[in-house]
Amino acid sequence: MKEKRQLWKVIIISGLTLFISEKFYADTATTISDDTCISSENPPGNDTTSRFIHKIGIEIRPGYIIRTNPFLQGVNENMRPIKNSLSTHLNYSFRSQSDSYTDRIFGGVYQGVGFAYFTFGESRQIGNPATFYLFQGARLSRIYDRLSLNHEWNFGLSAGWKPYDPSDNYYNIIIGSKVNAYININVYLSWMLSRRLELTTGIALSHFSNGNTRFPNAGLNTASLKTGLAYHFNDNKRFLPGTSSRPPIPEFPRHISYDLTLFGSWRRKGISIGEERIALPDAYTVLGFNFSPMYNLSYRFRAGVSLDGFYDGSANIYFRDYVKGTQLTLIKPPINEQSTLGFSGRTEYVMPYFSVNLGLGVNVFHNGGDMKAFYQILALKIKFTRDSFIHIGYSLQNFNAPNFLMLGIGYRFNNKYPVFPR
């Protein structure tokens, strides 16, 4: 119960951050004003439009479950494959006005919150989870004035699962907790039917898992089609004729910034004994830091390296001299065998409010065993103030073995990224 409350706190705080960060995202350092971006159709003193364009939408996503384990392939209570999914989504988003620097630089970027309800045709064994998520999207390319190709990511929490139970739901080896993380990426066509009404059609990939906080954690993956309708409020500048009075986008000031992130979480672990794998009953503490010099190449991208320090309370634990039929004695090694320093290459996709960080690294200073690892990191950074952020990340080993969550805070030094009035 404590773990579920902690997960919900993370996503609730993240959602609140999206809406209050605007107040604290002060335009210190380099600031570029939109005052010079006023067109003849919108002269100074006559602009009565909102700073933001607001949108509400509804979507339906019929999908196909990617069957990666025996439970989904037919080894279950009904002895038949579990193949289909269906979800309905209600969402709200906002973006900057169409002629703003933010809109022009980031391709009509929008962000918001959504709610979804999922069914998999097996409420008895899997459940029908409800999902709350943050999302952000932008234009990949404009095909013509009313048609564009867009991308979007969703990140949130889902509740209402029927998890594994050794006596009542023992076939379910994919979901171990009632609350699970939800990650989605989708690509779609945006058709503007009118100035206010938008039709969307595309494809989506979704992943559900608990971040290795409880066993089992095989997770559930789906591939879906999506279609939806959205209504835009106060979008008064869309489809207006272009004007040569708009100034060019200012050149980006390239520079090196330094991100310091502190994080912590918990994880579960299983230990193999012969051909049997035993799930340990305790949750183990994870603590760490990342120090990342990043070269800011453009408005949208930064790249660099990172010094990564980890402490994993589950690393290198083992059973002493186990003989079948005898009591198990669990041995926990000293802290130097559960800690490591590593280096990773990082790249970061930068958007207003959010940044998506990817890393590939290797532990360099360690005492072997579990700490001898090639690791991968996927992280979402949510801006809180101009220089601080909330960090929600996940670590894998060898691209397939779940490692641990990375829930923390960070600060950016020497931040010279331009700030735009939104």
CSV table of C-alpha atoms in Angstrom, one decimal:
chain,number,residue,atom,x,y,z
A,1,MET,CA,0.0,0.0,0.0
A,2,LYS,CA,2.9,2.4,0.8
A,3,GLU,CA,4.4,1.7,-2.6
A,4,LYS,CA,1.1,2.5,-4.4
A,5,ARG,CA,0.8,5.8,-2.5
A,6,GLN,CA,4.3,6.8,-3.5
A,7,LEU,CA,3.6,6.1,-7.2
A,8,TRP,CA,0.5,8.1,-7.1
A,9,LYS,CA,2.2,11.0,-5.4
A,10,VAL,CA,4.9,11.1,-8.2
A,11,ILE,CA,2.3,11.4,-11.0
A,12,ILE,CA,0.1,13.9,-9.1
A,13,ILE,CA,3.1,16.1,-8.4
A,14,SER,CA,4.2,15.8,-12.0
A,15,GLY,CA,0.7,16.9,-13.2
A,16,LEU,CA,0.6,19.8,-10.9
A,17,THR,CA,4.1,20.8,-12.0
A,18,LEU,CA,2.9,21.1,-15.6
A,19,PHE,CA,0.5,23.8,-14.7
A,20,ILE,CA,2.4,25.8,-12.0
A,21,SER,CA,5.8,25.8,-13.7
A,22,GLU,CA,4.6,28.6,-16.0
A,23,LYS,CA,4.4,30.9,-13.0
A,24,PHE,CA,7.9,30.1,-11.8
A,25,TYR,CA,9.6,29.7,-15.2
A,26,ALA,CA,11.0,33.2,-14.9
A,27,ASP,CA,12.7,34.7,-17.9
A,28,THR,CA,16.1,35.3,-16.4
A,29,ALA,CA,19.3,35.1,-18.5
A,30,THR,CA,18.8,35.3,-22.3
A,31,THR,CA,15.2,36.4,-23.1
A,32,ILE,CA,13.6,36.8,-26.5
A,33,SER,CA,10.4,38.9,-26.7
A,34,ASP,CA,7.5,38.1,-28.9
A,35,ASP,CA,6.7,41.8,-29.2
A,36,THR,CA,8.6,42.0,-32.5
A,37,CYS,CA,6.4,39.1,-33.8
A,38,ILE,CA,3.2,41.2,-34.1
A,39,SER,CA,1.7,41.1,-37.6
A,40,SER,CA,-0.4,43.6,-39.4
A,41,GLU,CA,-3.5,41.5,-38.7
A,42,ASN,CA,-2.7,41.9,-34.9
A,43,PRO,CA,-1.5,45.4,-34.2
A,44,PRO,CA,-0.2,46.4,-30.8
A,45,GLY,CA,-2.9,47.3,-28.3
A,46,ASN,CA,-5.6,45.4,-30.2
A,47,ASP,CA,-4.7,41.8,-29.2
A,48,THR,CA,-7.5,40.3,-27.2
A,49,THR,CA,-6.5,36.7,-27.7
A,50,SER,CA,-5.4,34.4,-24.9
A,51,ARG,CA,-1.7,33.5,-24.6
A,52,PHE,CA,-2.7,29.8,-25.0
A,53,ILE,CA,-4.9,27.8,-27.3
A,54,HIS,CA,-6.9,25.2,-25.3
A,55,LYS,CA,-8.2,21.9,-26.7
A,56,ILE,CA,-10.3,19.0,-25.5
A,57,GLY,CA,-10.5,15.7,-27.3
A,58,ILE,CA,-11.8,12.2,-27.2
A,59,GLU,CA,-10.1,9.1,-28.8
A,60,ILE,CA,-10.8,5.4,-29.3
A,61,ARG,CA,-7.9,3.1,-29.6
A,62,PRO,CA,-8.7,-0.6,-30.6
A,63,GLY,CA,-5.5,-2.6,-30.3
A,64,TYR,CA,-3.7,-5.9,-30.5
A,65,ILE,CA,-1.9,-7.4,-27.5
A,66,ILE,CA,1.7,-8.4,-28.3
A,67,ARG,CA,1.8,-11.9,-26.9
A,68,THR,CA,5.3,-12.3,-25.5
A,69,ASN,CA,4.7,-15.0,-22.8
A,70,PRO,CA,2.7,-18.2,-22.2
A,71,PHE,CA,-0.1,-16.5,-20.2
A,72,LEU,CA,-1.0,-14.3,-23.2
A,73,GLN,CA,-0.4,-17.1,-25.7
A,74,GLY,CA,-3.1,-19.4,-24.0
A,75,VAL,CA,-1.7,-20.8,-20.8
A,76,ASN,CA,-4.3,-19.2,-18.6
A,77,GLU,CA,-7.6,-19.9,-16.9
A,78,ASN,CA,-9.6,-20.1,-20.1
A,79,MET,CA,-6.9,-21.8,-22.1
A,80,ARG,CA,-7.1,-19.4,-25.1
A,81,PRO,CA,-5.0,-16.6,-26.3
A,82,ILE,CA,-5.6,-13.1,-25.0
A,83,LYS,CA,-5.3,-10.9,-28.2
A,84,ASN,CA,-7.3,-7.7,-28.1
A,85,SER,CA,-7.4,-4.4,-26.3
A,86,LEU,CA,-9.7,-1.4,-26.4
A,87,SER,CA,-9.3,2.0,-24.8
A,88,THR,CA,-11.2,5.3,-24.7
A,89,HIS,CA,-9.4,8.5,-23.9
A,90,LEU,CA,-10.6,12.0,-22.8
A,91,ASN,CA,-7.9,14.7,-22.7
A,92,TYR,CA,-7.2,18.4,-22.3
A,93,SER,CA,-4.2,20.2,-23.7
A,94,PHE,CA,-2.9,23.7,-24.4
A,95,ARG,CA,-0.3,25.3,-26.6
A,96,SER,CA,1.1,28.7,-27.6
A,97,GLN,CA,-0.6,30.9,-30.2
A,98,SER,CA,0.2,30.0,-33.8
A,99,ASP,CA,2.5,33.0,-34.6
A,100,SER,CA,4.6,32.8,-31.4
A,101,TYR,CA,8.3,31.8,-31.3
A,102,THR,CA,7.4,28.8,-29.1
A,103,ASP,CA,4.9,27.5,-31.7
A,104,ARG,CA,7.2,28.1,-34.6
A,105,ILE,CA,10.4,26.6,-33.1
A,106,PHE,CA,8.7,23.5,-31.6
A,107,GLY,CA,6.3,22.7,-34.4
A,108,GLY,CA,3.0,23.5,-32.7
A,109,VAL,CA,3.9,21.7,-29.5
A,110,TYR,CA,1.1,21.0,-27.1
A,111,GLN,CA,0.9,19.4,-23.6
A,112,GLY,CA,-1.8,18.4,-21.2
A,113,VAL,CA,-3.4,15.6,-19.1
A,114,GLY,CA,-5.5,12.7,-20.1
A,115,PHE,CA,-7.7,9.9,-18.7
A,116,ALA,CA,-8.3,6.5,-20.3
A,117,TYR,CA,-10.2,3.3,-19.6
A,118,PHE,CA,-8.7,0.0,-20.9
A,119,THR,CA,-10.3,-3.4,-21.5
A,120,PHE,CA,-8.5,-6.6,-22.6
A,121,GLY,CA,-11.4,-9.0,-22.7
A,122,GLU,CA,-10.2,-10.7,-19.5
A,123,SER,CA,-11.5,-8.7,-16.5
A,124,ARG,CA,-11.3,-11.7,-14.3
A,125,GLN,CA,-7.6,-12.4,-15.0
A,126,ILE,CA,-6.2,-9.0,-15.9
A,127,GLY,CA,-8.7,-6.3,-14.9
A,128,ASN,CA,-10.0,-3.2,-16.6
A,129,PRO,CA,-7.5,-0.5,-15.6
A,130,ALA,CA,-8.2,3.3,-15.6
A,131,THR,CA,-5.2,5.5,-16.5
A,132,PHE,CA,-4.2,9.1,-15.7
A,133,TYR,CA,-1.4,10.5,-17.8
A,134,LEU,CA,0.6,13.5,-18.9
A,135,PHE,CA,1.2,13.9,-22.6
A,136,GLN,CA,3.0,16.1,-25.1
A,137,GLY,CA,3.1,16.2,-28.9
A,138,ALA,CA,4.2,18.3,-31.8
A,139,ARG,CA,4.2,18.4,-35.6
A,140,LEU,CA,6.7,16.3,-37.5
A,141,SER,CA,5.9,17.7,-40.9
A,142,ARG,CA,3.2,19.8,-42.5
A,143,ILE,CA,1.7,18.1,-45.5
A,144,TYR,CA,-0.4,21.1,-46.4
A,145,ASP,CA,-2.3,23.8,-44.6
A,146,ARG,CA,-4.9,21.6,-43.0
A,147,LEU,CA,-3.0,18.3,-42.8
A,148,SER,CA,0.1,17.4,-40.8
A,149,LEU,CA,2.0,14.4,-39.4
A,150,ASN,CA,2.4,14.6,-35.6
A,151,HIS,CA,3.9,12.6,-32.8
A,152,GLU,CA,2.9,12.3,-29.2
A,153,TRP,CA,4.0,10.5,-26.0
A,154,ASN,CA,1.9,9.6,-22.9
A,155,PHE,CA,3.2,8.9,-19.4
A,156,GLY,CA,1.2,8.0,-16.4
A,157,LEU,CA,-0.2,5.5,-13.9
A,158,SER,CA,-2.9,2.9,-14.3
A,159,ALA,CA,-5.0,1.3,-11.5
A,160,GLY,CA,-7.6,-1.4,-11.4
A,161,TRP,CA,-5.4,-4.4,-12.5
A,162,LYS,CA,-6.0,-8.0,-11.3
A,163,PRO,CA,-2.4,-8.9,-10.3
A,164,TYR,CA,-0.8,-12.3,-9.8
A,165,ASP,CA,-2.1,-14.2,-6.8
A,166,PRO,CA,-0.6,-17.7,-5.9
A,167,SER,CA,-4.0,-19.1,-4.9
A,168,ASP,CA,-6.6,-17.1,-7.0
A,169,ASN,CA,-4.8,-15.8,-10.1
A,170,TYR,CA,-1.7,-17.9,-10.5
A,171,TYR,CA,-1.8,-18.0,-14.3
A,172,ASN,CA,-1.2,-14.3,-14.5
A,173,ILE,CA,2.6,-14.1,-14.7
A,174,ILE,CA,2.7,-10.7,-16.4
A,175,ILE,CA,1.2,-8.2,-13.8
A,176,GLY,CA,2.3,-8.2,-10.2
A,177,SER,CA,0.6,-5.1,-8.8
A,178,LYS,CA,-2.7,-3.3,-8.8
A,179,VAL,CA,-1.0,0.0,-9.9
A,180,ASN,CA,1.3,0.1,-12.9
A,181,ALA,CA,3.1,2.6,-15.0
A,182,TYR,CA,1.8,3.5,-18.5
A,183,ILE,CA,4.0,4.6,-21.4
A,184,ASN,CA,2.7,5.3,-24.9
A,185,ILE,CA,4.1,6.7,-28.1
A,186,ASN,CA,2.0,7.4,-31.1
A,187,VAL,CA,2.3,8.9,-34.6
A,188,TYR,CA,-0.8,10.3,-36.3
A,189,LEU,CA,-2.3,12.5,-39.0
A,190,SER,CA,-4.0,15.7,-37.9
A,191,TRP,CA,-6.8,16.8,-40.2
A,192,MET,CA,-8.2,20.3,-39.5
A,193,LEU,CA,-11.9,19.9,-40.6
A,194,SER,CA,-12.4,23.6,-39.7
A,195,ARG,CA,-10.7,26.3,-37.6
A,196,ARG,CA,-12.0,24.6,-34.4
A,197,LEU,CA,-12.5,20.9,-35.2
A,198,GLU,CA,-9.7,18.4,-35.7
A,199,LEU,CA,-9.8,14.7,-36.7
A,200,THR,CA,-6.8,12.5,-35.8
A,201,THR,CA,-6.0,9.0,-37.2
A,202,GLY,CA,-2.8,7.1,-36.5
A,203,ILE,CA,-1.0,4.2,-34.7
A,204,ALA,CA,0.1,3.8,-31.1
A,205,LEU,CA,2.4,1.6,-29.0
A,206,SER,CA,1.7,1.1,-25.2
A,207,HIS,CA,3.6,-0.5,-22.4
A,208,PHE,CA,2.4,-1.3,-18.8
A,209,SER,CA,4.6,-2.4,-16.0
A,210,ASN,CA,5.5,-1.6,-12.4
A,211,GLY,CA,9.1,-0.7,-12.8
A,212,ASN,CA,10.4,-3.8,-11.0
A,213,THR,CA,8.8,-2.7,-7.7
A,214,ARG,CA,6.9,-6.0,-7.4
A,215,PHE,CA,6.9,-9.5,-8.9
A,216,PRO,CA,6.0,-10.6,-11.5
A,217,ASN,CA,6.9,-7.7,-13.9
A,218,ALA,CA,6.8,-9.1,-17.4
A,219,GLY,CA,4.4,-6.3,-18.4
A,220,LEU,CA,1.8,-5.9,-21.1
A,221,ASN,CA,2.4,-4.4,-24.5
A,222,THR,CA,-0.1,-3.3,-27.1
A,223,ALA,CA,-0.1,-2.0,-30.7
A,224,SER,CA,-3.2,0.1,-31.5
A,225,LEU,CA,-5.0,2.2,-34.1
A,226,LYS,CA,-6.2,5.5,-32.9
A,227,THR,CA,-8.9,7.9,-34.1
A,228,GLY,CA,-10.4,10.9,-32.4
A,229,LEU,CA,-12.0,14.3,-32.5
A,230,ALA,CA,-10.7,17.5,-30.8
A,231,TYR,CA,-12.2,20.9,-30.4
A,232,HIS,CA,-9.9,24.0,-30.3
A,233,PHE,CA,-10.9,27.0,-28.3
A,234,ASN,CA,-9.7,30.6,-29.1
A,235,ASP,CA,-7.5,29.5,-32.0
A,236,ASN,CA,-8.0,32.9,-33.8
A,237,LYS,CA,-4.8,32.9,-35.9
A,238,ARG,CA,-5.0,29.6,-37.7
A,239,PHE,CA,-5.4,29.8,-41.5
A,240,LEU,CA,-4.7,33.6,-41.5
A,241,PRO,CA,-2.6,34.6,-44.5
A,242,GLY,CA,1.1,34.7,-43.9
A,243,THR,CA,2.9,37.9,-43.4
A,244,SER,CA,6.4,39.0,-44.2
A,245,SER,CA,6.5,41.1,-41.0
A,246,ARG,CA,7.3,38.1,-38.8
A,247,PRO,CA,11.0,38.3,-37.8
A,248,PRO,CA,13.2,35.2,-38.3
A,249,ILE,CA,13.7,32.9,-35.4
A,250,PRO,CA,16.8,34.1,-33.4
A,251,GLU,CA,20.0,32.0,-33.7
A,252,PHE,CA,20.4,29.6,-30.8
A,253,PRO,CA,23.2,30.4,-28.3
A,254,ARG,CA,25.1,27.1,-28.2
A,255,HIS,CA,26.6,26.4,-24.7
A,256,ILE,CA,27.5,23.7,-22.2
A,257,SER,CA,25.2,23.2,-19.2
A,258,TYR,CA,25.6,20.8,-16.3
A,259,ASP,CA,22.7,18.7,-14.9
A,260,LEU,CA,23.0,17.3,-11.3
A,261,THR,CA,20.3,14.8,-10.5
A,262,LEU,CA,19.7,13.0,-7.2
A,263,PHE,CA,17.2,10.0,-7.2
A,264,GLY,CA,16.0,7.1,-5.2
A,265,SER,CA,13.4,4.3,-5.4
A,266,TRP,CA,12.9,0.7,-4.4
A,267,ARG,CA,13.0,-2.6,-6.3
A,268,ARG,CA,12.2,-6.3,-6.0
A,269,LYS,CA,14.5,-9.1,-6.9
A,270,GLY,CA,14.5,-12.8,-7.6
A,271,ILE,CA,17.4,-15.3,-7.1
A,272,SER,CA,18.0,-18.4,-9.1
A,273,ILE,CA,18.7,-21.7,-7.3
A,274,GLY,CA,19.4,-24.4,-9.8
A,275,GLU,CA,16.5,-24.2,-12.3
A,276,GLU,CA,14.2,-22.5,-9.9
A,277,ARG,CA,13.9,-18.7,-9.4
A,278,ILE,CA,12.8,-17.5,-6.0
A,279,ALA,CA,11.2,-14.1,-5.5
A,280,LEU,CA,12.6,-12.4,-2.4
A,281,PRO,CA,9.9,-11.0,0.0
A,282,ASP,CA,11.6,-7.7,0.7
A,283,ALA,CA,11.8,-4.4,-1.3
A,284,TYR,CA,15.4,-3.0,-1.5
A,285,THR,CA,16.5,0.6,-1.5
A,286,VAL,CA,18.1,2.2,-4.6
A,287,LEU,CA,19.9,5.6,-4.4
A,288,GLY,CA,22.0,7.4,-7.0
A,289,PHE,CA,23.1,10.5,-8.8
A,290,ASN,CA,23.9,11.7,-12.3
A,291,PHE,CA,26.2,14.5,-13.2
A,292,SER,CA,25.8,15.3,-16.8
A,293,PRO,CA,27.7,18.0,-18.8
A,294,MET,CA,25.5,18.6,-21.9
A,295,TYR,CA,26.3,20.5,-25.0
A,296,ASN,CA,23.2,22.4,-26.1
A,297,LEU,CA,23.2,22.1,-29.9
A,298,SER,CA,19.9,23.7,-30.8
A,299,TYR,CA,16.5,24.6,-29.4
A,300,ARG,CA,15.5,21.0,-29.5
A,301,PHE,CA,18.6,18.9,-28.8
A,302,ARG,CA,21.4,18.6,-26.3
A,303,ALA,CA,23.9,15.8,-25.9
A,304,GLY,CA,26.8,14.9,-23.7
A,305,VAL,CA,28.2,12.4,-21.1
A,306,SER,CA,27.2,11.5,-17.6
A,307,LEU,CA,28.9,10.3,-14.5
A,308,ASP,CA,26.4,7.9,-12.9
A,309,GLY,CA,26.6,6.6,-9.3
A,310,PHE,CA,24.3,3.9,-8.0
A,311,TYR,CA,23.7,2.1,-4.8
A,312,ASP,CA,21.4,-1.0,-5.2
A,313,GLY,CA,20.5,-2.7,-1.9
A,314,SER,CA,19.6,-5.9,-3.8
A,315,ALA,CA,22.9,-6.3,-5.7
A,316,ASN,CA,25.0,-9.4,-5.1
A,317,ILE,CA,22.8,-10.8,-2.4
A,318,TYR,CA,22.9,-14.6,-2.3
A,319,PHE,CA,21.9,-17.8,-0.4
A,320,ARG,CA,24.7,-19.4,1.6
A,321,ASP,CA,25.6,-23.0,0.9
A,322,TYR,CA,22.0,-24.0,0.0
A,323,VAL,CA,21.1,-27.7,0.2
A,324,LYS,CA,17.7,-28.8,-1.1
A,325,GLY,CA,15.3,-29.3,1.7
A,326,THR,CA,17.1,-27.0,4.2
A,327,GLN,CA,16.3,-23.5,5.4
A,328,LEU,CA,17.5,-20.7,3.2
A,329,THR,CA,20.0,-18.2,4.6
A,330,LEU,CA,20.2,-14.9,2.8
A,331,ILE,CA,23.5,-13.1,2.8
A,332,LYS,CA,23.8,-9.3,2.1
A,333,PRO,CA,27.2,-8.2,1.0
A,334,PRO,CA,29.0,-5.0,2.2
A,335,ILE,CA,28.1,-1.6,0.7
A,336,ASN,CA,31.1,-1.5,-1.6
A,337,GLU,CA,29.8,-4.6,-3.4
A,338,GLN,CA,26.4,-2.9,-3.9
A,339,SER,CA,27.7,0.4,-5.2
A,340,THR,CA,29.2,1.5,-8.5
A,341,LEU,CA,30.3,4.4,-10.7
A,342,GLY,CA,29.7,4.3,-14.4
A,343,PHE,CA,29.8,6.5,-17.5
A,344,SER,CA,27.0,6.9,-20.1
A,345,GLY,CA,26.5,8.8,-23.3
A,346,ARG,CA,23.3,11.0,-23.2
A,347,THR,CA,21.1,12.6,-25.7
A,348,GLU,CA,18.1,14.8,-24.9
A,349,TYR,CA,15.1,15.9,-26.9
A,350,VAL,CA,14.0,19.3,-25.5
A,351,MET,CA,10.5,20.7,-25.6
A,352,PRO,CA,8.7,23.3,-23.5
A,353,TYR,CA,8.0,22.0,-19.9
A,354,PHE,CA,9.5,18.5,-20.7
A,355,SER,CA,12.7,16.9,-21.9
A,356,VAL,CA,13.2,13.2,-22.8
A,357,ASN,CA,16.6,11.9,-22.0
A,358,LEU,CA,18.2,8.7,-23.3
A,359,GLY,CA,21.4,7.1,-22.1
A,360,LEU,CA,23.7,4.1,-22.8
A,361,GLY,CA,26.3,3.4,-20.2
A,362,VAL,CA,28.6,0.9,-18.5
A,363,ASN,CA,29.6,0.5,-14.9
A,364,VAL,CA,33.4,1.1,-14.6
A,365,PHE,CA,34.2,1.0,-10.9
A,366,HIS,CA,32.6,-2.0,-9.2
A,367,ASN,CA,33.3,-5.3,-7.5
A,368,GLY,CA,31.7,-7.5,-10.1
A,369,GLY,CA,28.7,-9.7,-10.0
A,370,ASP,CA,25.4,-7.8,-10.5
A,371,MET,CA,27.3,-4.5,-10.8
A,372,LYS,CA,29.2,-5.5,-13.9
A,373,ALA,CA,26.6,-4.2,-16.3
A,374,PHE,CA,25.8,-2.5,-19.6
A,375,TYR,CA,22.8,-0.3,-18.7
A,376,GLN,CA,20.2,1.9,-20.5
A,377,ILE,CA,18.3,4.8,-19.2
A,378,LEU,CA,15.0,6.4,-20.3
A,379,ALA,CA,14.1,9.5,-18.3
A,380,LEU,CA,11.5,12.3,-18.4
A,381,LYS,CA,12.6,15.7,-17.0
A,382,ILE,CA,9.7,18.0,-16.0
A,383,LYS,CA,10.7,21.6,-15.6
A,384,PHE,CA,9.8,23.1,-12.2
A,385,THR,CA,11.6,26.4,-12.3
A,386,ARG,CA,14.0,27.7,-15.0
A,387,ASP,CA,16.9,25.7,-13.6
A,388,SER,CA,15.3,22.9,-11.7
A,389,PHE,CA,13.3,19.8,-12.7
A,390,ILE,CA,11.6,16.6,-11.5
A,391,HIS,CA,13.3,13.5,-12.8
A,392,ILE,CA,11.3,10.3,-13.6
A,393,GLY,CA,13.4,7.6,-15.1
A,394,TYR,CA,13.8,3.9,-15.6
A,395,SER,CA,17.0,1.8,-16.0
A,396,LEU,CA,17.4,-1.5,-17.9
A,397,GLN,CA,20.3,-3.9,-18.3
A,398,ASN,CA,21.2,-5.3,-21.7
A,399,PHE,CA,18.1,-3.8,-23.2
A,400,ASN,CA,15.8,-6.4,-21.6
A,401,ALA,CA,16.4,-7.0,-17.9
A,402,PRO,CA,14.4,-4.5,-15.7
A,403,ASN,CA,16.7,-2.7,-13.3
A,404,PHE,CA,15.1,0.1,-11.2
A,405,LEU,CA,13.1,3.3,-11.2
A,406,MET,CA,14.8,6.6,-10.8
A,407,LEU,CA,12.6,9.1,-9.0
A,408,GLY,CA,14.3,12.4,-8.1
A,409,ILE,CA,15.0,16.1,-8.6
A,410,GLY,CA,17.7,17.9,-10.5
A,411,TYR,CA,19.3,21.3,-11.1
A,412,ARG,CA,20.9,22.7,-14.2
A,413,PHE,CA,24.0,24.9,-13.9
A,414,ASN,CA,25.1,27.5,-16.5
A,415,ASN,CA,21.7,27.4,-18.2
A,416,LYS,CA,21.7,29.8,-21.1
A,417,TYR,CA,18.7,28.4,-22.9
A,418,PRO,CA,16.5,31.2,-24.2
A,419,VAL,CA,13.2,31.9,-22.6
A,420,PHE,CA,10.1,32.9,-24.5
A,421,PRO,CA,7.0,34.5,-23.3
A,422,ARG,CA,4.3,31.8,-23.6
